[in-house]
């Protein structure tokens, strides 16, 4: 099946740096192909509906059917964040004004100066035994060897939940309610970064140089482009660094809350609700840009100057794209490369037959989402 007009190569590219993607192998996206509860925009806590039979869409497009309204229990505060009201877009480019806007001064005060990224490494897996058939033990070891003296912690699902329950209890209901494990894994890492600071890296990332030159003074948050220096696909959440308590994460939490009641109908919705699109939206809100403004590198330069947020070119942390992974020999990496990504994922798995199966299911999930859309167009990557 042609995946909705998108060349597989291109799809692989923008899917390239997703979070612990192999979770999909275990439990994640497979659930999309079972009973998808239908598109219930921002309806809190829907009990799963029995999945309706999937009709072939009549052509031309069917008259829009109203989305089923589910009884809405009183929304909890975790579900109500009006982003426009909380981060009102600035009508003009605030960085051109001679005086900093009041919200920026408040952020500075809150940060108490630009803190450095803590010397801590975080990884997560559902339990304490990341399967060796997926993740070479030496990748984990290399991360630690390259950063001697840094603390290391492998967070399990239970640890993640405990952190949220104890320090961010207002988010627990939304966290528990996420439809897929990958959403919980995505969200948890942002809370870890806020609570402890340090560098988070997925288990399929191998690093061979220290983070030290990247997490230098003046850098309090380190994000990266997924490709070259183009923000159109969001910021990678498979590896990033942060000072503990960086106000960026509070914006991320607000974006998570704003999107937490969306039930994903397909992979793009996962990206949208918890993945790289959340980081991108948080950057946009931090810059007080009007919704869906394209974020340019000159805007990001202001973010770096004012808030210590550095967005790295992909060549540092993601020097190869998923489809080029097989050619990935060390001497072909750019000299700036600190890490490389092995893309142990459901769609680029080591096991090509597994890859084919999960890839097929993934696109079936998309196709199903398209026909189940109740008049809602399928969310495409450009709608993030
Ligand atoms: C999310 O933010 C948008 C933009 O401000 C707003 O229109 C929408 O109502 C918000 N949703 C929730 C659930 O807070
Ligand atoms: C980024 O990529 C998108 C789509 O791949 C493209 O439309 C856009 O022009 C690119 N932006 C820059 C700054 O290269």
CSV table of C-alpha atoms and ligand atoms in Angstrom, one decimal:
chain,number,residue,atom,x,y,z
A,1,UNK,CA,0.0,0.0,0.0
A,2,UNK,CA,1.3,3.4,-0.9
A,3,UNK,CA,1.3,5.2,2.5
A,4,UNK,CA,-0.9,8.1,1.7
A,5,UNK,CA,1.2,9.5,-1.0
A,6,UNK,CA,4.3,9.7,1.1
A,7,UNK,CA,7.4,8.0,-0.2
A,8,UNK,CA,8.6,5.4,2.4
A,9,UNK,CA,12.0,7.0,2.2
A,10,UNK,CA,10.7,10.3,3.2
A,11,UNK,CA,8.5,8.8,5.9
A,12,UNK,CA,11.5,7.1,7.3
A,13,UNK,CA,13.3,10.3,7.4
A,14,UNK,CA,10.8,12.3,9.4
A,15,UNK,CA,10.2,9.4,11.6
A,16,UNK,CA,13.9,9.1,12.1
A,17,UNK,CA,14.4,10.2,15.6
A,18,UNK,CA,11.5,9.1,17.6
A,19,UNK,CA,11.5,8.1,21.1
A,20,UNK,CA,12.4,4.6,22.2
A,21,UNK,CA,10.7,3.5,19.1
A,22,UNK,CA,11.1,-0.1,19.8
A,23,UNK,CA,8.5,0.2,22.4
A,24,UNK,CA,6.2,-0.1,19.4
A,25,UNK,CA,7.5,-3.6,18.9
A,26,UNK,CA,6.3,-4.5,22.3
A,27,UNK,CA,2.9,-3.0,22.6
A,28,UNK,CA,2.6,0.4,21.1
A,29,UNK,CA,1.2,1.0,17.7
A,30,UNK,CA,-0.2,-2.5,17.4
A,31,UNK,CA,-3.1,-1.2,19.5
A,32,UNK,CA,-4.0,1.3,16.8
A,33,UNK,CA,-4.9,-1.5,14.5
A,34,UNK,CA,-7.3,-3.0,17.0
A,35,UNK,CA,-10.3,-1.1,18.2
A,36,UNK,CA,-9.4,2.5,17.7
A,37,UNK,CA,-12.0,4.5,19.6
A,38,UNK,CA,-12.4,7.1,16.9
A,39,UNK,CA,-11.5,10.7,16.9
A,40,UNK,CA,-12.7,12.5,19.9
A,41,UNK,CA,-11.0,15.9,19.9
A,42,UNK,CA,-10.1,17.0,23.3
A,43,UNK,CA,-12.9,15.0,24.9
A,44,UNK,CA,-11.7,14.0,28.4
A,45,UNK,CA,-11.3,10.4,29.4
A,46,UNK,CA,-13.5,8.6,26.9
A,47,UNK,CA,-14.3,5.0,27.7
A,48,UNK,CA,-13.2,3.0,24.7
A,49,UNK,CA,-15.9,2.6,22.1
A,50,UNK,CA,-16.4,-0.6,20.4
A,51,UNK,CA,-14.6,-0.2,17.1
A,52,UNK,CA,-17.1,0.3,14.3
A,53,UNK,CA,-16.7,-1.6,11.0
A,54,UNK,CA,-14.4,0.4,8.7
A,55,UNK,CA,-16.4,1.5,5.6
A,56,UNK,CA,-14.6,2.3,2.4
A,57,UNK,CA,-14.8,6.0,2.0
A,58,UNK,CA,-17.2,7.0,-0.7
A,59,UNK,CA,-15.8,9.2,-3.4
A,60,UNK,CA,-15.9,12.1,-3.6
A,61,UNK,CA,-15.5,12.9,0.0
A,62,UNK,CA,-18.4,11.8,2.3
A,63,UNK,CA,-20.6,14.4,4.0
A,64,UNK,CA,-19.0,15.1,7.4
A,65,UNK,CA,-20.4,13.0,10.2
A,66,UNK,CA,-20.4,14.6,13.6
A,67,UNK,CA,-17.8,13.0,15.9
A,68,UNK,CA,-19.5,10.9,18.6
A,69,UNK,CA,-19.8,13.0,21.7
A,70,UNK,CA,-18.8,11.2,24.7
A,71,UNK,CA,-20.2,12.1,28.1
A,72,UNK,CA,-17.6,14.6,29.4
A,73,UNK,CA,-16.8,14.3,33.1
A,74,UNK,CA,-15.7,17.5,34.6
A,75,UNK,CA,-12.2,18.2,33.2
A,76,UNK,CA,-9.4,18.2,35.6
A,77,UNK,CA,-6.9,21.1,35.6
A,78,UNK,CA,-4.5,18.7,33.9
A,79,UNK,CA,-6.7,18.9,30.8
A,80,UNK,CA,-7.4,22.5,30.5
A,81,UNK,CA,-4.6,24.8,29.2
A,82,UNK,CA,-5.6,27.3,26.7
A,83,UNK,CA,-2.2,27.9,25.1
A,84,UNK,CA,-3.1,31.1,23.4
A,85,UNK,CA,-4.3,32.6,26.7
A,86,UNK,CA,-1.3,31.3,28.6
A,87,UNK,CA,1.3,32.3,26.0
A,88,UNK,CA,-0.3,35.2,24.1
A,89,UNK,CA,1.5,35.6,20.9
A,90,UNK,CA,3.4,38.8,20.6
A,91,UNK,CA,2.2,40.9,17.7
A,92,UNK,CA,5.7,42.0,16.8
A,93,UNK,CA,9.1,40.5,17.0
A,94,UNK,CA,9.9,41.2,20.6
A,95,UNK,CA,13.6,40.7,20.2
A,96,UNK,CA,13.7,43.8,18.0
A,97,UNK,CA,12.5,45.9,20.9
A,98,UNK,CA,15.1,47.7,23.0
A,99,UNK,CA,13.4,46.6,26.2
A,100,UNK,CA,12.7,43.0,27.1
A,101,UNK,CA,9.0,42.1,27.4
A,102,UNK,CA,7.8,41.5,31.0
A,103,UNK,CA,7.3,37.8,30.5
A,104,UNK,CA,10.9,37.4,29.5
A,105,UNK,CA,12.0,39.2,32.6
A,106,UNK,CA,9.8,36.9,34.6
A,107,UNK,CA,11.4,33.9,33.0
A,108,UNK,CA,14.9,35.2,33.7
A,109,UNK,CA,14.0,35.7,37.3
A,110,UNK,CA,12.5,32.2,37.5
A,111,UNK,CA,15.7,30.7,36.0
A,112,UNK,CA,18.0,32.6,38.4
A,113,UNK,CA,20.5,33.0,35.6
A,114,UNK,CA,21.4,30.3,33.1
A,115,UNK,CA,22.0,27.1,34.9
A,116,UNK,CA,24.2,24.5,33.4
A,117,UNK,CA,23.0,21.0,32.3
A,118,UNK,CA,23.7,18.6,35.2
A,119,UNK,CA,26.2,15.8,34.7
A,120,UNK,CA,23.6,13.1,34.7
A,121,UNK,CA,22.6,10.6,32.1
A,122,UNK,CA,19.0,9.2,31.9
A,123,UNK,CA,17.6,6.4,29.8
A,124,UNK,CA,14.3,4.6,30.1
A,125,UNK,CA,13.0,1.1,29.4
A,126,UNK,CA,10.0,-0.6,30.6
A,127,UNK,CA,12.0,-2.7,33.0
A,128,UNK,CA,15.6,-3.0,34.1
A,129,UNK,CA,16.5,-5.4,31.3
A,130,UNK,CA,16.5,-3.7,28.0
A,131,UNK,CA,16.6,-6.7,25.6
A,132,UNK,CA,20.0,-7.3,24.1
A,133,UNK,CA,18.5,-8.4,20.9
A,134,UNK,CA,17.5,-4.8,20.4
A,135,UNK,CA,20.1,-2.7,22.2
A,136,UNK,CA,23.7,-3.5,22.3
A,137,UNK,CA,25.0,-3.3,25.8
A,138,UNK,CA,28.1,-1.5,24.5
A,139,UNK,CA,25.9,1.5,23.4
A,140,UNK,CA,24.9,2.1,26.9
A,141,UNK,CA,28.4,1.5,28.2
A,142,UNK,CA,29.8,3.9,25.6
A,143,UNK,CA,27.5,6.6,26.7
A,144,UNK,CA,28.9,6.3,30.2
A,145,UNK,CA,32.5,5.8,29.2
A,146,UNK,CA,32.3,9.0,27.1
A,147,UNK,CA,31.1,11.0,30.1
A,148,UNK,CA,33.2,9.8,33.0
A,149,UNK,CA,32.0,11.1,36.4
A,150,UNK,CA,28.4,11.6,35.2
A,151,UNK,CA,25.7,9.9,37.2
A,152,UNK,CA,23.7,7.3,35.3
A,153,UNK,CA,20.1,6.1,35.8
A,154,UNK,CA,18.0,3.7,33.8
A,155,UNK,CA,14.4,4.6,34.6
A,156,UNK,CA,11.8,1.9,34.4
A,157,UNK,CA,8.1,2.4,33.7
A,158,UNK,CA,7.5,2.0,37.5
A,159,UNK,CA,10.1,4.7,38.3
A,160,UNK,CA,8.6,7.1,35.8
A,161,UNK,CA,5.1,6.7,37.2
A,162,UNK,CA,6.4,7.1,40.7
A,163,UNK,CA,8.2,10.4,39.7
A,164,UNK,CA,5.0,11.8,38.2
A,165,UNK,CA,2.8,10.6,41.1
A,166,UNK,CA,5.1,12.1,43.7
A,167,UNK,CA,6.2,15.4,42.0
A,168,UNK,CA,3.7,16.1,39.3
A,169,UNK,CA,0.5,14.5,40.7
A,170,UNK,CA,-1.6,16.9,38.7
A,171,UNK,CA,-0.5,15.1,35.6
A,172,UNK,CA,-0.9,11.5,36.8
A,173,UNK,CA,-4.5,11.0,35.5
A,174,UNK,CA,-3.5,12.2,32.0
A,175,UNK,CA,-0.4,10.1,32.1
A,176,UNK,CA,-2.2,6.9,33.1
A,177,UNK,CA,-4.8,7.6,30.4
A,178,UNK,CA,-2.4,7.8,27.5
A,179,UNK,CA,-3.5,5.2,25.0
A,180,UNK,CA,0.0,4.0,24.1
A,181,UNK,CA,3.2,3.2,26.1
A,182,UNK,CA,5.2,5.4,23.8
A,183,UNK,CA,3.2,8.4,24.9
A,184,UNK,CA,4.0,7.7,28.5
A,185,UNK,CA,7.7,7.1,27.6
A,186,UNK,CA,7.8,10.4,25.7
A,187,UNK,CA,6.1,12.4,28.5
A,188,UNK,CA,8.1,10.8,31.3
A,189,UNK,CA,11.4,12.0,29.9
A,190,UNK,CA,10.3,15.6,30.0
A,191,UNK,CA,9.4,15.3,33.7
A,192,UNK,CA,12.7,13.6,34.4
A,193,UNK,CA,14.5,16.5,32.6
A,194,UNK,CA,12.6,19.0,34.7
A,195,UNK,CA,13.1,17.2,38.0
A,196,UNK,CA,16.7,16.2,37.7
A,197,UNK,CA,18.4,17.9,34.7
A,198,UNK,CA,21.1,16.1,32.6
A,199,UNK,CA,21.0,14.4,29.3
A,200,UNK,CA,18.3,12.0,28.3
A,201,UNK,CA,19.2,9.5,25.5
A,202,UNK,CA,17.2,6.7,24.0
A,203,UNK,CA,18.7,3.2,24.3
A,204,UNK,CA,19.5,3.0,20.6
A,205,UNK,CA,21.8,6.0,20.7
A,206,UNK,CA,25.6,5.4,20.8
A,207,UNK,CA,27.8,8.2,21.8
A,208,UNK,CA,31.5,8.2,21.4
A,209,UNK,CA,32.5,11.7,22.5
A,210,UNK,CA,31.7,13.6,25.7
A,211,UNK,CA,28.8,15.9,25.9
A,212,UNK,CA,30.9,18.4,27.7
A,213,UNK,CA,31.6,20.7,24.7
A,214,UNK,CA,27.9,20.8,23.9
A,215,UNK,CA,26.6,21.4,27.5
A,216,UNK,CA,28.9,24.3,28.0
A,217,UNK,CA,28.3,27.3,30.2
A,218,UNK,CA,25.5,29.5,28.8
A,219,UNK,CA,23.7,26.4,27.5
A,220,UNK,CA,20.8,25.5,29.8
A,221,UNK,CA,18.8,23.5,27.3
A,222,UNK,CA,20.1,21.4,24.4
A,223,UNK,CA,17.7,20.4,21.7
A,224,UNK,CA,18.4,19.2,18.2
A,225,UNK,CA,17.0,19.4,14.7
A,226,UNK,CA,15.9,16.1,13.3
A,227,UNK,CA,17.4,16.9,10.0
A,228,UNK,CA,20.2,19.4,9.2
A,229,UNK,CA,18.9,22.6,10.6
A,230,UNK,CA,15.3,22.5,9.7
A,231,UNK,CA,12.6,22.8,12.4
A,232,UNK,CA,9.7,21.8,10.3
A,233,UNK,CA,9.7,18.3,11.9
A,234,UNK,CA,10.0,19.4,15.4
A,235,UNK,CA,12.9,18.9,17.8
A,236,UNK,CA,14.2,15.4,18.5
A,237,UNK,CA,13.1,13.9,21.8
A,238,UNK,CA,15.3,10.9,21.5
A,239,UNK,CA,18.2,12.8,23.0
A,240,UNK,CA,18.3,16.2,24.7
A,241,UNK,CA,19.9,17.9,27.6
A,242,UNK,CA,18.6,20.3,30.2
A,243,UNK,CA,19.3,22.1,33.4
A,244,UNK,CA,16.9,21.0,36.1
A,245,UNK,CA,13.9,23.2,36.5
A,246,UNK,CA,14.3,24.9,33.1
A,247,UNK,CA,11.2,26.9,32.4
A,248,UNK,CA,11.0,25.4,28.9
A,249,UNK,CA,9.6,22.2,30.5
A,250,UNK,CA,6.7,24.0,32.1
A,251,UNK,CA,5.7,25.2,28.6
A,252,UNK,CA,6.1,21.6,27.5
A,253,UNK,CA,3.8,20.4,30.3
A,254,UNK,CA,1.2,22.9,29.3
A,255,UNK,CA,1.4,21.7,25.7
A,256,UNK,CA,1.1,18.1,26.9
A,257,UNK,CA,-1.9,19.0,29.0
A,258,UNK,CA,-3.5,20.9,26.1
A,259,UNK,CA,-3.2,17.8,24.0
A,260,UNK,CA,-3.6,15.1,26.6
A,261,UNK,CA,-7.2,14.3,25.9
A,262,UNK,CA,-6.6,13.6,22.2
A,263,UNK,CA,-6.9,9.9,21.5
A,264,UNK,CA,-4.3,9.1,18.9
A,265,UNK,CA,-5.7,7.6,15.7
A,266,UNK,CA,-2.3,7.0,14.2
A,267,UNK,CA,1.3,7.5,14.5
A,268,UNK,CA,1.2,11.2,13.7
A,269,UNK,CA,-1.1,11.8,16.6
A,270,UNK,CA,1.5,10.3,18.9
A,271,UNK,CA,4.1,12.7,17.5
A,272,UNK,CA,1.5,15.5,18.0
A,273,UNK,CA,0.4,14.6,21.5
A,274,UNK,CA,3.8,13.8,23.1
A,275,UNK,CA,6.6,13.7,20.5
A,276,UNK,CA,8.8,16.1,18.7
A,277,UNK,CA,5.8,18.2,17.8
A,278,UNK,CA,5.2,19.0,21.4
A,279,UNK,CA,8.8,20.3,21.8
A,280,UNK,CA,8.3,22.4,18.7
A,281,UNK,CA,5.1,23.8,20.0
A,282,UNK,CA,6.8,24.6,23.3
A,283,UNK,CA,9.5,26.4,21.4
A,284,UNK,CA,6.9,28.4,19.5
A,285,UNK,CA,5.1,29.3,22.7
A,286,UNK,CA,8.4,30.2,24.4
A,287,UNK,CA,9.1,32.6,21.6
A,288,UNK,CA,5.5,33.9,21.8
A,289,UNK,CA,5.0,33.3,18.1
A,290,UNK,CA,1.6,33.1,16.7
A,291,UNK,CA,0.4,29.5,16.2
A,292,UNK,CA,1.8,27.7,13.2
A,293,UNK,CA,4.5,30.3,12.5
A,294,UNK,CA,7.5,28.7,10.9
A,295,UNK,CA,10.4,28.7,13.3
A,296,UNK,CA,13.5,30.0,11.6
A,297,UNK,CA,17.1,29.6,12.7
A,298,UNK,CA,17.3,33.3,13.4
A,299,UNK,CA,14.4,33.0,15.8
A,300,UNK,CA,16.2,30.2,17.5
A,301,UNK,CA,19.2,32.4,17.8
A,302,UNK,CA,17.2,34.7,20.1
A,303,UNK,CA,16.1,31.7,22.1
A,304,UNK,CA,19.7,30.8,22.7
A,305,UNK,CA,20.7,34.3,23.5
A,306,UNK,CA,17.9,35.0,26.0
A,307,UNK,CA,17.1,31.6,27.5
A,308,UNK,CA,20.2,29.5,26.9
A,309,UNK,CA,18.2,27.2,24.5
A,310,UNK,CA,20.6,25.8,21.9
A,311,UNK,CA,19.2,23.8,19.0
A,312,UNK,CA,21.9,21.7,17.5
A,313,UNK,CA,22.3,20.8,13.9
A,314,UNK,CA,21.4,17.2,13.3
A,315,UNK,CA,25.0,16.3,12.4
A,316,UNK,CA,26.0,16.3,16.1
A,317,UNK,CA,23.6,13.8,17.5
A,318,UNK,CA,21.8,12.3,14.5
A,319,UNK,CA,24.5,12.2,11.8
A,320,UNK,CA,22.8,9.5,9.8
A,321,UNK,CA,19.2,9.3,8.8
A,322,UNK,CA,17.2,6.1,9.2
A,323,UNK,CA,17.4,5.1,5.6
A,324,UNK,CA,21.1,5.7,5.5
A,325,UNK,CA,21.7,3.7,8.7
A,326,UNK,CA,23.2,0.7,6.9
A,327,UNK,CA,26.0,2.8,5.4
A,328,UNK,CA,26.8,4.1,8.9
A,329,UNK,CA,30.4,3.4,9.2
A,330,UNK,CA,32.2,5.5,11.8
A,331,UNK,CA,34.6,7.1,9.3
A,332,UNK,CA,31.7,8.4,7.3
A,333,UNK,CA,30.3,10.4,10.2
A,334,UNK,CA,30.8,14.1,10.1
A,335,UNK,CA,33.7,15.2,12.3
A,336,UNK,CA,31.3,17.0,14.7
A,337,UNK,CA,29.3,13.8,15.5
A,338,UNK,CA,29.1,13.1,19.2
A,339,UNK,CA,26.6,10.3,18.9
A,340,UNK,CA,24.9,8.2,16.3
A,341,UNK,CA,21.4,6.8,16.3
A,342,UNK,CA,20.9,3.1,15.5
A,343,UNK,CA,17.2,3.4,14.8
A,344,UNK,CA,16.2,0.2,16.6
A,345,UNK,CA,12.6,0.8,15.9
A,346,UNK,CA,9.5,-1.0,14.7
A,347,UNK,CA,9.8,0.4,11.3
A,348,UNK,CA,13.6,0.2,10.8
A,349,UNK,CA,14.1,-2.9,12.9
A,350,UNK,CA,17.2,-5.1,12.6
A,351,UNK,CA,14.8,-7.8,11.7
A,352,UNK,CA,13.6,-6.9,8.3
A,353,UNK,CA,10.5,-9.2,8.4
A,354,UNK,CA,9.5,-7.7,11.7
A,355,UNK,CA,10.0,-4.3,10.1
A,356,UNK,CA,7.8,-5.1,7.2
A,357,UNK,CA,5.0,-6.3,9.5
A,358,UNK,CA,5.1,-3.3,11.8
A,359,UNK,CA,5.4,-1.0,8.9
A,360,UNK,CA,2.4,-2.5,7.3
A,361,UNK,CA,0.4,-2.3,10.5
A,362,UNK,CA,1.5,1.3,11.0
A,363,UNK,CA,0.2,2.3,7.6
A,364,UNK,CA,-2.9,0.3,8.0
A,365,UNK,CA,-3.4,2.3,11.1
A,366,UNK,CA,-3.2,5.4,9.1
A,367,UNK,CA,-5.5,4.2,6.4
A,368,UNK,CA,-8.0,3.2,9.1
A,369,UNK,CA,-7.7,6.6,10.7
A,370,UNK,CA,-8.4,8.2,7.4
A,371,UNK,CA,-11.6,6.3,6.9
A,372,UNK,CA,-12.7,6.6,10.5
A,373,UNK,CA,-12.2,10.3,10.6
A,374,UNK,CA,-15.8,11.3,11.0
A,375,UNK,CA,-15.1,14.2,8.6
A,376,UNK,CA,-11.9,15.1,10.3
A,377,UNK,CA,-9.0,15.1,7.8
A,378,UNK,CA,-6.2,12.9,8.6
A,379,UNK,CA,-3.6,14.8,10.5
A,380,UNK,CA,-0.5,15.1,8.4
A,381,UNK,CA,2.9,16.0,9.5
A,382,UNK,CA,2.5,19.5,8.4
A,383,UNK,CA,-0.4,20.1,10.7
A,384,UNK,CA,1.6,19.5,13.8
B,1,LIG,C1,-5.5,24.1,23.7
B,1,LIG,O1,-5.0,25.4,23.2
B,1,LIG,C2,-5.8,26.0,22.2
B,1,LIG,C3,-5.1,27.2,21.7
B,1,LIG,O2,-5.0,28.1,22.7
B,1,LIG,C4,-7.2,26.2,22.6
B,1,LIG,O3,-8.0,26.7,21.6
B,1,LIG,C5,-7.8,24.9,23.2
B,1,LIG,O4,-9.0,25.2,23.7
B,1,LIG,C6,-6.9,24.3,24.2
B,1,LIG,N1,-7.4,23.0,24.7
B,1,LIG,C7,-7.5,22.7,26.0
B,1,LIG,C8,-8.1,21.4,26.2
B,1,LIG,O5,-7.1,23.4,26.9
B,2,LIG,C1,12.4,22.6,5.9
B,2,LIG,O1,11.8,21.5,5.3
B,2,LIG,C2,10.6,21.7,4.8
B,2,LIG,C3,9.9,20.4,4.3
B,2,LIG,O2,10.8,19.4,4.3
B,2,LIG,C4,10.7,22.7,3.6
B,2,LIG,O3,9.4,23.0,3.1
B,2,LIG,C5,11.3,24.0,4.2
B,2,LIG,O4,11.5,25.0,3.2
B,2,LIG,C6,12.6,23.7,4.9
B,2,LIG,N1,13.1,24.9,5.6
B,2,LIG,C7,14.3,25.3,5.5
B,2,LIG,C8,14.7,26.5,6.3
B,2,LIG,O5,15.2,24.7,4.9
